[in-house]
Amino acid sequence: MVQVIPVRRVLVTVCAAGVVAATAVVVGAGPAAPSGAGAAHAAPPPVRDEDRVPDLRGDRLVVTVRRAGLGADGTFEVVCPPGPGHGSHPDAGGACRAVERNTRWGRDPFAPAPADGVCTMRYGGPATARVTGRWAGRPVDAVFDRSDGCAIERWDRFVPLLPDLRRAPHPLDDFRR
């Protein structure tokens, strides 16, 4: 007696066998792979940036402060792992808490003040700061100054990541007494 096998089942079996054979060739287990004692070992392709595993050791920021005076100028590193912060920053733990305090889901904590915002025309001094690195897995490259009320408020939100210039003595304080 002859057994009748539906054509559909035969096609599925043949296609599956072809996929397995093609996969074996791509992976290097099939006849297309180099063989023999002198065969070169193929290196895996380089990892693309979007496929990299995020650095689980914490977020790293580099803060460069200029023209702040009072010994606050310089470049400082802050590493904020899960736990207390560390690095060359004078108050690394406080700096990490300041950035965390300003972090909101879906918003860039380092975004500049809105261009259409209403700001007082108060000058906060010549101090500037640049913050670079990674925070919450995202790249950071932010510039801070104290050119008007909005910029001053933005700077002050990040104290102690940025130096506290609110309590800075005025250069003429010694002469006013």
C-alpha positions as a printed NumPy array, in Angstrom:
array([[ 0.   ,  0.   ,  0.   ],
       [ 1.314,  3.425, -0.914],
       [ 1.124,  6.196,  1.633],
       [ 0.075,  9.56 ,  0.256],
       [ 1.884, 12.534,  1.77 ],
       [ 0.323, 15.924,  1.145],
       [ 2.456, 18.214, -1.035],
       [ 2.248, 20.961,  1.564],
       [ 4.007, 18.82 ,  4.191],
       [ 6.79 , 17.96 ,  1.764],
       [ 7.356, 21.633,  0.889],
       [ 7.518, 22.626,  4.553],
       [10.051, 19.875,  5.268],
       [12.22 , 20.832,  2.279],
       [12.113, 24.543,  3.2  ],
       [13.023, 23.803,  6.809],
       [15.982, 21.685,  5.702],
       [17.156, 24.516,  3.439],
       [16.988, 27.044,  6.284],
       [19.012, 24.749,  8.544],
       [21.64 , 24.243,  5.829],
       [21.841, 27.975,  5.092],
       [22.19 , 28.751,  8.799],
       [24.99 , 26.221,  9.127],
       [26.89 , 27.87 ,  6.277],
       [26.457, 31.383,  7.746],
       [27.521, 30.28 , 11.214],
       [30.54 , 28.486,  9.836],
       [29.559, 24.888, 10.444],
       [28.915, 24.059,  6.797],
       [31.133, 23.406,  3.832],
       [31.739, 27.116,  3.125],
       [33.716, 27.491,  6.377],
       [37.526, 27.333,  6.121],
       [38.985, 24.079,  7.297],
       [42.387, 22.64 ,  7.993],
       [45.215, 23.413, 10.379],
       [46.217, 26.665,  8.674],
       [42.715, 28.154,  8.465],
       [42.354, 31.69 ,  9.736],
       [39.878, 32.264, 12.518],
       [37.338, 34.882, 11.546],
       [36.912, 37.681, 14.079],
       [33.394, 38.729, 15.037],
       [32.186, 42.016, 13.572],
       [32.67 , 45.147, 15.698],
       [29.883, 46.057, 18.093],
       [27.765, 48.992, 16.956],
       [27.231, 51.845, 19.427],
       [23.489, 51.165, 19.627],
       [24.163, 47.502, 20.534],
       [26.577, 48.221, 23.368],
       [25.56 , 47.304, 26.892],
       [25.269, 50.447, 29.034],
       [28.053, 51.043, 31.535],
       [26.651, 49.733, 34.804],
       [29.386, 51.33 , 36.915],
       [27.497, 54.619, 37.117],
       [27.174, 57.954, 35.435],
       [30.274, 60.081, 34.856],
       [30.334, 63.849, 34.484],
       [33.258, 66.219, 33.962],
       [32.661, 69.786, 35.149],
       [34.898, 72.621, 33.946],
       [34.388, 75.952, 35.746],
       [35.989, 79.219, 34.631],
       [35.995, 82.775, 36.008],
       [34.056, 81.827, 39.151],
       [36.809, 83.011, 41.492],
       [37.209, 82.032, 45.138],
       [39.21 , 78.944, 44.164],
       [36.208, 77.4  , 42.408],
       [37.787, 77.359, 38.946],
       [39.024, 74.053, 37.581],
       [38.021, 70.747, 36.076],
       [36.411, 68.136, 38.302],
       [35.143, 64.607, 37.751],
       [32.014, 63.198, 39.352],
       [31.06 , 59.513, 39.188],
       [27.56 , 58.731, 40.429],
       [27.102, 54.996, 40.843],
       [24.207, 53.486, 42.704],
       [25.343, 54.746, 46.094],
       [27.455, 57.73 , 47.154],
       [29.293, 59.645, 44.449],
       [33.042, 59.901, 44.129],
       [35.648, 61.618, 41.997],
       [37.814, 64.717, 42.131],
       [34.854, 67.058, 42.74 ],
       [35.029, 68.698, 46.206],
       [31.471, 67.495, 47.023],
       [30.901, 64.505, 44.731],
       [27.989, 63.129, 46.762],
       [26.228, 66.497, 46.818],
       [26.894, 66.944, 43.096],
       [25.237, 63.597, 42.346],
       [22.242, 64.525, 44.504],
       [21.932, 67.897, 42.727],
       [21.742, 66.274, 39.304],
       [19.389, 63.57 , 40.575],
       [17.14 , 66.262, 42.084],
       [16.859, 67.911, 38.642],
       [16.237, 64.677, 36.722],
       [12.674, 64.093, 35.499],
       [11.503, 61.254, 33.29 ],
       [11.335, 62.348, 29.651],
       [13.162, 65.659, 30.218],
       [16.779, 66.639, 29.756],
       [17.998, 67.895, 33.156],
       [20.776, 69.85 , 31.422],
       [18.552, 71.562, 28.829],
       [19.089, 75.312, 28.492],
       [16.469, 77.795, 29.626],
       [13.688, 78.222, 27.043],
       [14.557, 80.84 , 24.427],
       [11.112, 82.424, 24.725],
       [11.237, 82.62 , 28.539],
       [10.83 , 85.908, 30.385],
       [14.068, 86.531, 32.277],
       [15.199, 89.37 , 34.486],
       [18.09 , 91.412, 33.139],
       [20.191, 90.694, 36.205],
       [23.864, 89.918, 35.607],
       [25.321, 87.173, 37.797],
       [28.977, 87.582, 36.915],
       [31.452, 86.208, 34.388],
       [31.442, 82.589, 35.629],
       [30.928, 79.849, 33.05 ],
       [30.776, 76.079, 33.333],
       [30.673, 73.186, 30.926],
       [29.385, 69.762, 31.939],
       [30.191, 66.773, 29.718],
       [29.9  , 63.009, 30.096],
       [26.963, 60.646, 30.577],
       [23.932, 60.879, 32.829],
       [21.133, 58.289, 32.963],
       [22.76 , 56.559, 29.999],
       [22.601, 59.65 , 27.779],
       [25.401, 61.905, 26.581],
       [25.718, 65.306, 28.264],
       [27.295, 68.45 , 26.835],
       [25.83 , 71.476, 28.611],
       [27.099, 75.037, 28.97 ],
       [26.146, 77.226, 31.931],
       [26.618, 80.952, 32.527],
       [25.103, 83.663, 34.713],
       [24.146, 86.153, 31.988],
       [20.538, 86.785, 33.079],
       [17.966, 85.734, 35.667],
       [17.037, 82.503, 33.884],
       [20.672, 81.458, 33.493],
       [21.369, 82.288, 37.152],
       [18.374, 80.216, 38.27 ],
       [19.504, 77.304, 36.085],
       [23.042, 77.501, 37.542],
       [21.739, 77.678, 41.12 ],
       [19.589, 74.534, 40.625],
       [22.794, 72.559, 40.046],
       [24.641, 73.688, 43.189],
       [26.831, 71.908, 44.45 ],
       [27.635, 70.317, 41.053],
       [28.433, 73.924, 40.082],
       [29.989, 76.27 , 42.656],
       [27.615, 78.218, 44.874],
       [28.085, 81.828, 43.811],
       [25.022, 83.109, 45.669],
       [27.038, 83.615, 48.846],
       [30.14 , 84.937, 47.134],
       [31.395, 88.128, 48.765],
       [31.397, 91.239, 46.647],
       [34.911, 92.494, 45.736],
       [34.166, 95.828, 47.432],
       [32.895, 94.305, 50.711],
       [36.178, 95.14 , 52.476],
       [35.816, 98.821, 51.542],
       [32.143, 99.125, 52.552],
       [32.694, 98.449, 56.246]])
